[in-house]
PDB file of C-alpha atoms in Angstrom:
ATOM      1  CA  UNK A   1    -108.504 200.552  96.946  1.00 40.00           C
ATOM      2  CA  UNK A   2    -105.333 198.550  97.352  1.00 40.00           C
ATOM      3  CA  UNK A   3    -102.233 199.865  99.017  1.00 39.00           C
ATOM      4  CA  UNK A   4     -98.982 199.368  97.149  1.00 42.00           C
ATOM      5  CA  UNK A   5     -96.685 196.902  98.853  1.00 41.00           C
ATOM      6  CA  UNK A   6     -93.208 198.066  99.878  1.00 43.00           C
ATOM      7  CA  UNK A   7     -90.416 197.065  97.536  1.00 42.00           C
ATOM      8  CA  UNK A   8     -89.057 193.596  98.251  1.00 44.00           C
ATOM      9  CA  UNK A   9     -85.943 193.398 100.424  1.00 40.00           C
ATOM     10  CA  UNK A  10     -83.855 192.479  97.412  1.00 38.00           C
ATOM     11  CA  UNK A  11     -84.566 195.912  95.938  1.00 39.00           C
ATOM     12  CA  UNK A  12     -83.769 198.059  98.949  1.00 43.00           C
ATOM     13  CA  UNK A  13     -80.633 200.147  99.354  1.00 44.00           C
ATOM     14  CA  UNK A  14     -77.920 198.183 101.140  1.00 48.00           C
ATOM     15  CA  UNK A  15     -79.240 194.819  99.956  1.00 51.00           C
ATOM     16  CA  UNK A  16     -76.611 192.080  99.496  1.00 48.00           C
ATOM     17  CA  UNK A  17     -76.667 192.446  95.693  1.00 78.00           C
ATOM     18  CA  UNK A  18     -75.646 196.098  96.044  1.00 85.00           C
ATOM     19  CA  UNK A  19     -72.744 195.143  98.319  1.00 88.00           C
ATOM     20  CA  UNK A  20     -71.711 192.418  95.895  1.00 91.00           C
ATOM     21  CA  UNK A  21     -71.791 194.850  92.982  1.00 92.00           C
ATOM     22  CA  UNK A  22     -69.725 197.390  94.901  1.00 93.00           C
ATOM     23  CA  UNK A  23     -67.165 194.721  95.789  1.00 93.00           C
ATOM     24  CA  UNK A  24     -66.989 193.549  92.168  1.00 94.00           C
ATOM     25  CA  UNK A  25     -66.536 197.127  90.947  1.00 95.00           C
ATOM     26  CA  UNK A  26     -63.730 197.801  93.443  1.00 94.00           C
ATOM     27  CA  UNK A  27     -61.951 194.573  92.561  1.00 93.00           C
ATOM     28  CA  UNK A  28     -62.120 195.284  88.825  1.00 95.00           C
ATOM     29  CA  UNK A  29     -61.126 198.923  89.300  1.00 93.00           C
ATOM     30  CA  UNK A  30     -58.189 198.114  91.577  1.00 89.00           C
ATOM     31  CA  UNK A  31     -56.848 195.512  89.153  1.00 88.00           C
ATOM     32  CA  UNK A  32     -57.075 197.944  86.251  1.00 90.00           C
ATOM     33  CA  UNK A  33     -55.778 201.035  88.054  1.00 86.00           C
ATOM     34  CA  UNK A  34     -52.704 199.303  89.429  1.00 80.00           C
ATOM     35  CA  UNK A  35     -51.934 197.331  86.279  1.00 82.00           C
ATOM     36  CA  UNK A  36     -52.587 199.999  83.657  1.00 84.00           C
ATOM     37  CA  UNK A  37     -52.621 203.279  85.586  1.00 80.00           C
ATOM     38  CA  UNK A  38     -55.272 205.901  86.171  1.00 83.00           C
ATOM     39  CA  UNK A  39     -55.239 207.544  82.747  1.00 82.00           C
ATOM     40  CA  UNK A  40     -55.376 204.236  80.841  1.00 87.00           C
ATOM     41  CA  UNK A  41     -58.299 202.902  82.869  1.00 91.00           C
ATOM     42  CA  UNK A  42     -61.801 203.693  81.680  1.00 94.00           C
ATOM     43  CA  UNK A  43     -65.142 203.383  83.400  1.00 95.00           C
ATOM     44  CA  UNK A  44     -66.268 201.242  80.456  1.00 95.00           C
ATOM     45  CA  UNK A  45     -63.456 198.750  81.082  1.00 94.00           C
ATOM     46  CA  UNK A  46     -64.200 198.539  84.779  1.00 96.00           C
ATOM     47  CA  UNK A  47     -67.920 198.086  84.126  1.00 96.00           C
ATOM     48  CA  UNK A  48     -67.266 195.280  81.647  1.00 95.00           C
ATOM     49  CA  UNK A  49     -64.906 193.433  84.004  1.00 95.00           C
ATOM     50  CA  UNK A  50     -67.222 193.871  86.981  1.00 95.00           C
ATOM     51  CA  UNK A  51     -70.295 192.785  85.022  1.00 94.00           C
ATOM     52  CA  UNK A  52     -72.222 195.981  85.738  1.00 95.00           C
ATOM     53  CA  UNK A  53     -73.314 199.048  83.820  1.00 94.00           C
ATOM     54  CA  UNK A  54     -71.525 202.406  83.771  1.00 94.00           C
ATOM     55  CA  UNK A  55     -74.575 203.914  85.460  1.00 94.00           C
ATOM     56  CA  UNK A  56     -74.145 201.492  88.363  1.00 95.00           C
ATOM     57  CA  UNK A  57     -70.562 202.641  88.850  1.00 95.00           C
ATOM     58  CA  UNK A  58     -71.574 206.294  88.765  1.00 95.00           C
ATOM     59  CA  UNK A  59     -74.378 205.602  91.249  1.00 93.00           C
ATOM     60  CA  UNK A  60     -71.964 203.979  93.680  1.00 93.00           C
ATOM     61  CA  UNK A  61     -68.911 206.214  93.295  1.00 93.00           C
ATOM     62  CA  UNK A  62     -69.834 209.371  91.408  1.00 92.00           C
ATOM     63  CA  UNK A  63     -66.869 209.614  89.072  1.00 91.00           C
ATOM     64  CA  UNK A  64     -63.559 208.033  88.100  1.00 90.00           C
ATOM     65  CA  UNK A  65     -61.556 210.052  90.636  1.00 85.00           C
ATOM     66  CA  UNK A  66     -63.769 208.919  93.514  1.00 88.00           C
ATOM     67  CA  UNK A  67     -63.562 205.337  92.246  1.00 91.00           C
ATOM     68  CA  UNK A  68     -59.774 205.527  92.289  1.00 86.00           C
ATOM     69  CA  UNK A  69     -59.756 206.961  95.818  1.00 82.00           C
ATOM     70  CA  UNK A  70     -62.028 204.125  96.956  1.00 88.00           C
ATOM     71  CA  UNK A  71     -59.726 201.601  95.266  1.00 86.00           C
ATOM     72  CA  UNK A  72     -56.702 203.039  97.082  1.00 81.00           C
ATOM     73  CA  UNK A  73     -58.560 202.876 100.396  1.00 81.00           C
ATOM     74  CA  UNK A  74     -59.635 199.294  99.713  1.00 82.00           C
ATOM     75  CA  UNK A  75     -56.105 198.217  98.836  1.00 77.00           C
ATOM     76  CA  UNK A  76     -54.671 199.942 101.904  1.00 74.00           C
ATOM     77  CA  UNK A  77     -57.177 198.087 104.070  1.00 77.00           C
ATOM     78  CA  UNK A  78     -55.983 194.778 102.600  1.00 73.00           C
ATOM     79  CA  UNK A  79     -52.356 195.704 103.189  1.00 64.00           C
ATOM     80  CA  UNK A  80     -53.016 196.919 106.736  1.00 66.00           C
ATOM     81  CA  UNK A  81     -54.418 193.474 107.471  1.00 66.00           C
ATOM     82  CA  UNK A  82     -50.832 192.199 107.382  1.00 61.00           C
ATOM     83  CA  UNK A  83     -49.537 194.695 109.934  1.00 62.00           C
ATOM     84  CA  UNK A  84     -50.949 196.061 113.151  1.00 64.00           C
ATOM     85  CA  UNK A  85     -49.128 197.888 115.918  1.00 68.00           C
ATOM     86  CA  UNK A  86     -51.711 196.482 118.307  1.00 65.00           C
ATOM     87  CA  UNK A  87     -50.091 193.069 117.838  1.00 59.00           C
ATOM     88  CA  UNK A  88     -47.197 194.201 120.070  1.00 62.00           C
ATOM     89  CA  UNK A  89     -48.913 193.938 123.437  1.00 69.00           C
ATOM     90  CA  UNK A  90     -46.623 191.668 125.448  1.00 79.00           C
ATOM     91  CA  UNK A  91     -43.040 191.848 126.696  1.00 89.00           C
ATOM     92  CA  UNK A  92     -40.778 194.679 127.737  1.00 94.00           C
ATOM     93  CA  UNK A  93     -40.870 198.002 125.941  1.00 95.00           C
ATOM     94  CA  UNK A  94     -37.696 196.962 124.088  1.00 96.00           C
ATOM     95  CA  UNK A  95     -39.286 193.718 122.953  1.00 94.00           C
ATOM     96  CA  UNK A  96     -42.445 195.484 121.820  1.00 93.00           C
ATOM     97  CA  UNK A  97     -40.537 198.157 119.904  1.00 95.00           C
ATOM     98  CA  UNK A  98     -38.458 195.462 118.195  1.00 94.00           C
ATOM     99  CA  UNK A  99     -41.643 193.549 117.330  1.00 91.00           C
ATOM    100  CA  UNK A 100     -43.165 196.681 115.794  1.00 91.00           C
ATOM    101  CA  UNK A 101     -39.992 197.404 113.821  1.00 92.00           C
ATOM    102  CA  UNK A 102     -39.775 193.851 112.482  1.00 91.00           C
ATOM    103  CA  UNK A 103     -43.459 193.715 111.548  1.00 86.00           C
ATOM    104  CA  UNK A 104     -43.260 197.100 109.849  1.00 86.00           C
ATOM    105  CA  UNK A 105     -40.197 196.243 107.754  1.00 88.00           C
ATOM    106  CA  UNK A 106     -41.651 192.868 106.781  1.00 86.00           C
ATOM    107  CA  UNK A 107     -44.882 194.628 105.818  1.00 82.00           C
ATOM    108  CA  UNK A 108     -43.093 197.202 103.655  1.00 83.00           C
ATOM    109  CA  UNK A 109     -40.977 194.477 102.021  1.00 84.00           C
ATOM    110  CA  UNK A 110     -43.963 192.564 100.640  1.00 82.00           C
ATOM    111  CA  UNK A 111     -43.724 192.483  96.806  1.00 82.00           C
ATOM    112  CA  UNK A 112     -47.304 193.697  96.397  1.00 76.00           C
ATOM    113  CA  UNK A 113     -46.622 196.636  98.720  1.00 79.00           C
ATOM    114  CA  UNK A 114     -43.552 197.653  96.722  1.00 84.00           C
ATOM    115  CA  UNK A 115     -45.497 197.397  93.446  1.00 82.00           C
ATOM    116  CA  UNK A 116     -48.390 199.332  94.948  1.00 79.00           C
ATOM    117  CA  UNK A 117     -46.146 202.194  96.087  1.00 84.00           C
ATOM    118  CA  UNK A 118     -44.420 202.366  92.708  1.00 85.00           C
ATOM    119  CA  UNK A 119     -47.740 202.637  90.892  1.00 84.00           C
ATOM    120  CA  UNK A 120     -48.989 205.345  93.237  1.00 85.00           C
ATOM    121  CA  UNK A 121     -45.728 207.286  92.848  1.00 88.00           C
ATOM    122  CA  UNK A 122     -45.992 207.111  89.056  1.00 86.00           C
ATOM    123  CA  UNK A 123     -49.582 208.337  89.085  1.00 83.00           C
ATOM    124  CA  UNK A 124     -48.737 211.141  91.507  1.00 88.00           C
ATOM    125  CA  UNK A 125     -46.404 212.704  88.938  1.00 87.00           C
ATOM    126  CA  UNK A 126     -49.439 213.753  86.930  1.00 84.00           C
ATOM    127  CA  UNK A 127     -51.979 214.071  89.736  1.00 83.00           C
ATOM    128  CA  UNK A 128     -50.831 214.957  93.293  1.00 88.00           C
ATOM    129  CA  UNK A 129     -54.303 214.182  94.661  1.00 84.00           C
ATOM    130  CA  UNK A 130     -53.633 210.504  94.007  1.00 83.00           C
ATOM    131  CA  UNK A 131     -50.583 210.597  96.245  1.00 87.00           C
ATOM    132  CA  UNK A 132     -52.511 212.355  98.977  1.00 87.00           C
ATOM    133  CA  UNK A 133     -55.278 209.745  98.831  1.00 81.00           C
ATOM    134  CA  UNK A 134     -52.661 207.049  99.388  1.00 82.00           C
ATOM    135  CA  UNK A 135     -50.946 208.921 102.220  1.00 87.00           C
ATOM    136  CA  UNK A 136     -54.225 209.479 104.034  1.00 83.00           C
ATOM    137  CA  UNK A 137     -55.316 205.852 103.650  1.00 77.00           C
ATOM    138  CA  UNK A 138     -51.972 204.242 104.497  1.00 78.00           C
ATOM    139  CA  UNK A 139     -48.789 205.900 105.823  1.00 85.00           C
ATOM    140  CA  UNK A 140     -50.482 208.694 107.788  1.00 88.00           C
ATOM    141  CA  UNK A 141     -52.721 206.192 109.545  1.00 84.00           C
ATOM    142  CA  UNK A 142     -49.703 204.048 110.386  1.00 83.00           C
ATOM    143  CA  UNK A 143     -47.900 207.066 111.808  1.00 89.00           C
ATOM    144  CA  UNK A 144     -50.935 207.958 113.911  1.00 89.00           C
ATOM    145  CA  UNK A 145     -51.144 204.409 115.282  1.00 87.00           C
ATOM    146  CA  UNK A 146     -47.426 204.402 116.137  1.00 91.00           C
ATOM    147  CA  UNK A 147     -47.722 207.795 117.847  1.00 94.00           C
ATOM    148  CA  UNK A 148     -50.658 206.495 119.901  1.00 92.00           C
ATOM    149  CA  UNK A 149     -48.580 203.494 120.991  1.00 92.00           C
ATOM    150  CA  UNK A 150     -45.703 205.728 122.082  1.00 95.00           C
ATOM    151  CA  UNK A 151     -48.050 208.054 123.943  1.00 95.00           C
ATOM    152  CA  UNK A 152     -49.614 205.131 125.792  1.00 92.00           C
ATOM    153  CA  UNK A 153     -46.170 203.755 126.701  1.00 94.00           C
ATOM    154  CA  UNK A 154     -45.197 207.189 128.008  1.00 95.00           C
ATOM    155  CA  UNK A 155     -48.332 207.433 130.117  1.00 94.00           C
ATOM    156  CA  UNK A 156     -47.491 204.000 131.524  1.00 92.00           C
ATOM    157  CA  UNK A 157     -44.022 205.230 132.518  1.00 95.00           C
ATOM    158  CA  UNK A 158     -42.152 203.036 130.021  1.00 95.00           C
ATOM    159  CA  UNK A 159     -41.026 205.932 127.813  1.00 96.00           C
ATOM    160  CA  UNK A 160     -40.559 209.681 128.151  1.00 97.00           C
ATOM    161  CA  UNK A 161     -41.932 211.057 124.870  1.00 97.00           C
ATOM    162  CA  UNK A 162     -43.236 214.623 124.778  1.00 96.00           C
ATOM    163  CA  UNK A 163     -44.007 214.701 121.035  1.00 97.00           C
ATOM    164  CA  UNK A 164     -45.349 211.265 120.015  1.00 97.00           C
ATOM    165  CA  UNK A 165     -45.843 212.207 116.343  1.00 96.00           C
ATOM    166  CA  UNK A 166     -42.226 213.320 115.886  1.00 97.00           C
ATOM    167  CA  UNK A 167     -40.920 210.361 117.862  1.00 97.00           C
ATOM    168  CA  UNK A 168     -42.968 208.005 115.684  1.00 96.00           C
ATOM    169  CA  UNK A 169     -41.401 209.481 112.549  1.00 96.00           C
ATOM    170  CA  UNK A 170     -37.930 209.079 114.016  1.00 97.00           C
ATOM    171  CA  UNK A 171     -38.514 205.479 115.014  1.00 96.00           C
ATOM    172  CA  UNK A 172     -39.991 204.463 111.670  1.00 94.00           C
ATOM    173  CA  UNK A 173     -37.204 206.227 109.744  1.00 94.00           C
ATOM    174  CA  UNK A 174     -34.470 204.516 111.761  1.00 96.00           C
ATOM    175  CA  UNK A 175     -36.054 201.081 111.341  1.00 95.00           C
ATOM    176  CA  UNK A 176     -36.376 201.493 107.578  1.00 92.00           C
ATOM    177  CA  UNK A 177     -33.013 203.171 107.043  1.00 91.00           C
ATOM    178  CA  UNK A 178     -31.460 202.813 103.595  1.00 90.00           C
ATOM    179  CA  UNK A 179     -33.156 199.440 103.311  1.00 86.00           C
ATOM    180  CA  UNK A 180     -36.276 201.275 102.200  1.00 84.00           C
ATOM    181  CA  UNK A 181     -34.464 202.694  99.173  1.00 86.00           C
ATOM    182  CA  UNK A 182     -32.848 199.327  98.468  1.00 87.00           C
ATOM    183  CA  UNK A 183     -36.277 197.711  98.235  1.00 83.00           C
ATOM    184  CA  UNK A 184     -37.683 200.436  96.022  1.00 82.00           C
ATOM    185  CA  UNK A 185     -34.861 200.114  93.512  1.00 87.00           C
ATOM    186  CA  UNK A 186     -34.610 196.348  93.369  1.00 85.00           C
ATOM    187  CA  UNK A 187     -31.536 195.625  95.511  1.00 86.00           C
ATOM    188  CA  UNK A 188     -31.569 192.119  97.047  1.00 84.00           C
ATOM    189  CA  UNK A 189     -32.926 191.971 100.567  1.00 81.00           C
ATOM    190  CA  UNK A 190     -30.570 191.236 103.467  1.00 87.00           C
ATOM    191  CA  UNK A 191     -32.693 189.934 106.384  1.00 88.00           C
ATOM    192  CA  UNK A 192     -29.693 189.881 108.721  1.00 92.00           C
ATOM    193  CA  UNK A 193     -28.870 193.524 108.077  1.00 93.00           C
ATOM    194  CA  UNK A 194     -32.536 194.482 108.448  1.00 93.00           C
ATOM    195  CA  UNK A 195     -32.657 192.811 111.861  1.00 95.00           C
ATOM    196  CA  UNK A 196     -29.461 194.528 113.004  1.00 96.00           C
ATOM    197  CA  UNK A 197     -30.770 197.874 111.775  1.00 96.00           C
ATOM    198  CA  UNK A 198     -33.971 197.468 113.785  1.00 96.00           C
ATOM    199  CA  UNK A 199     -32.096 196.447 116.929  1.00 97.00           C
ATOM    200  CA  UNK A 200     -29.794 199.468 116.623  1.00 98.00           C
ATOM    201  CA  UNK A 201     -32.803 201.706 115.999  1.00 97.00           C
ATOM    202  CA  UNK A 202     -34.384 200.502 119.230  1.00 98.00           C
ATOM    203  CA  UNK A 203     -31.091 201.089 121.078  1.00 98.00           C
ATOM    204  CA  UNK A 204     -30.953 204.687 119.868  1.00 98.00           C
ATOM    205  CA  UNK A 205     -34.651 205.276 120.472  1.00 98.00           C
ATOM    206  CA  UNK A 206     -34.500 204.027 124.060  1.00 98.00           C
ATOM    207  CA  UNK A 207     -31.354 206.070 124.708  1.00 97.00           C
ATOM    208  CA  UNK A 208     -33.297 209.160 123.673  1.00 97.00           C
ATOM    209  CA  UNK A 209     -36.763 208.338 125.003  1.00 97.00           C
ATOM    210  CA  UNK A 210     -36.317 205.659 127.658  1.00 95.00           C
ATOM    211  CA  UNK A 211     -37.982 206.329 131.011  1.00 88.00           C
ATOM    212  CA  UNK A 212     -35.674 208.369 133.246  1.00 78.00           C
TER     213      UNK A 212
END
């Protein structure tokens, strides 16, 4: 009596072909969702563009809503690759805050980021869950990272922040200023004004939270 051999490695869960299929599905889904919108995107379209079957998509993601959430997370991961608070590790606290402010504004000013936010905002009008998926994958994570930086600086005696989350919101808001609205509504960018805004934001922030 022969014993059945285990399935070959190429057939096991987690095999490279599965990862490749998942990546192809996410790429096709992201392109369609952010070009045509959630409602106008169908699983059939995504399957055709990814070169897989509808069943494969359902096996990987469950349904269209979960596929969209995964696409948002994937896109946020790409965008976060262009900005990290951890990059600001050297220099005085003023220099590091200015570096964070500059990196953040440059990150938010990227054309693909502006387009991405506009698409999410449009979809959120009909489905608030879409907006929440974006907030959880992007802005809320950024706020958490900024708050952690401020808390660490306070523990090191460089700042005196008792509520890092609130302080992070204040700092980000001051650095963006009205420039955030300008970008969203197509006004031409003014790099000089953006730099001055960030420098003034750091001045105000240090006046409020500088080590006593």
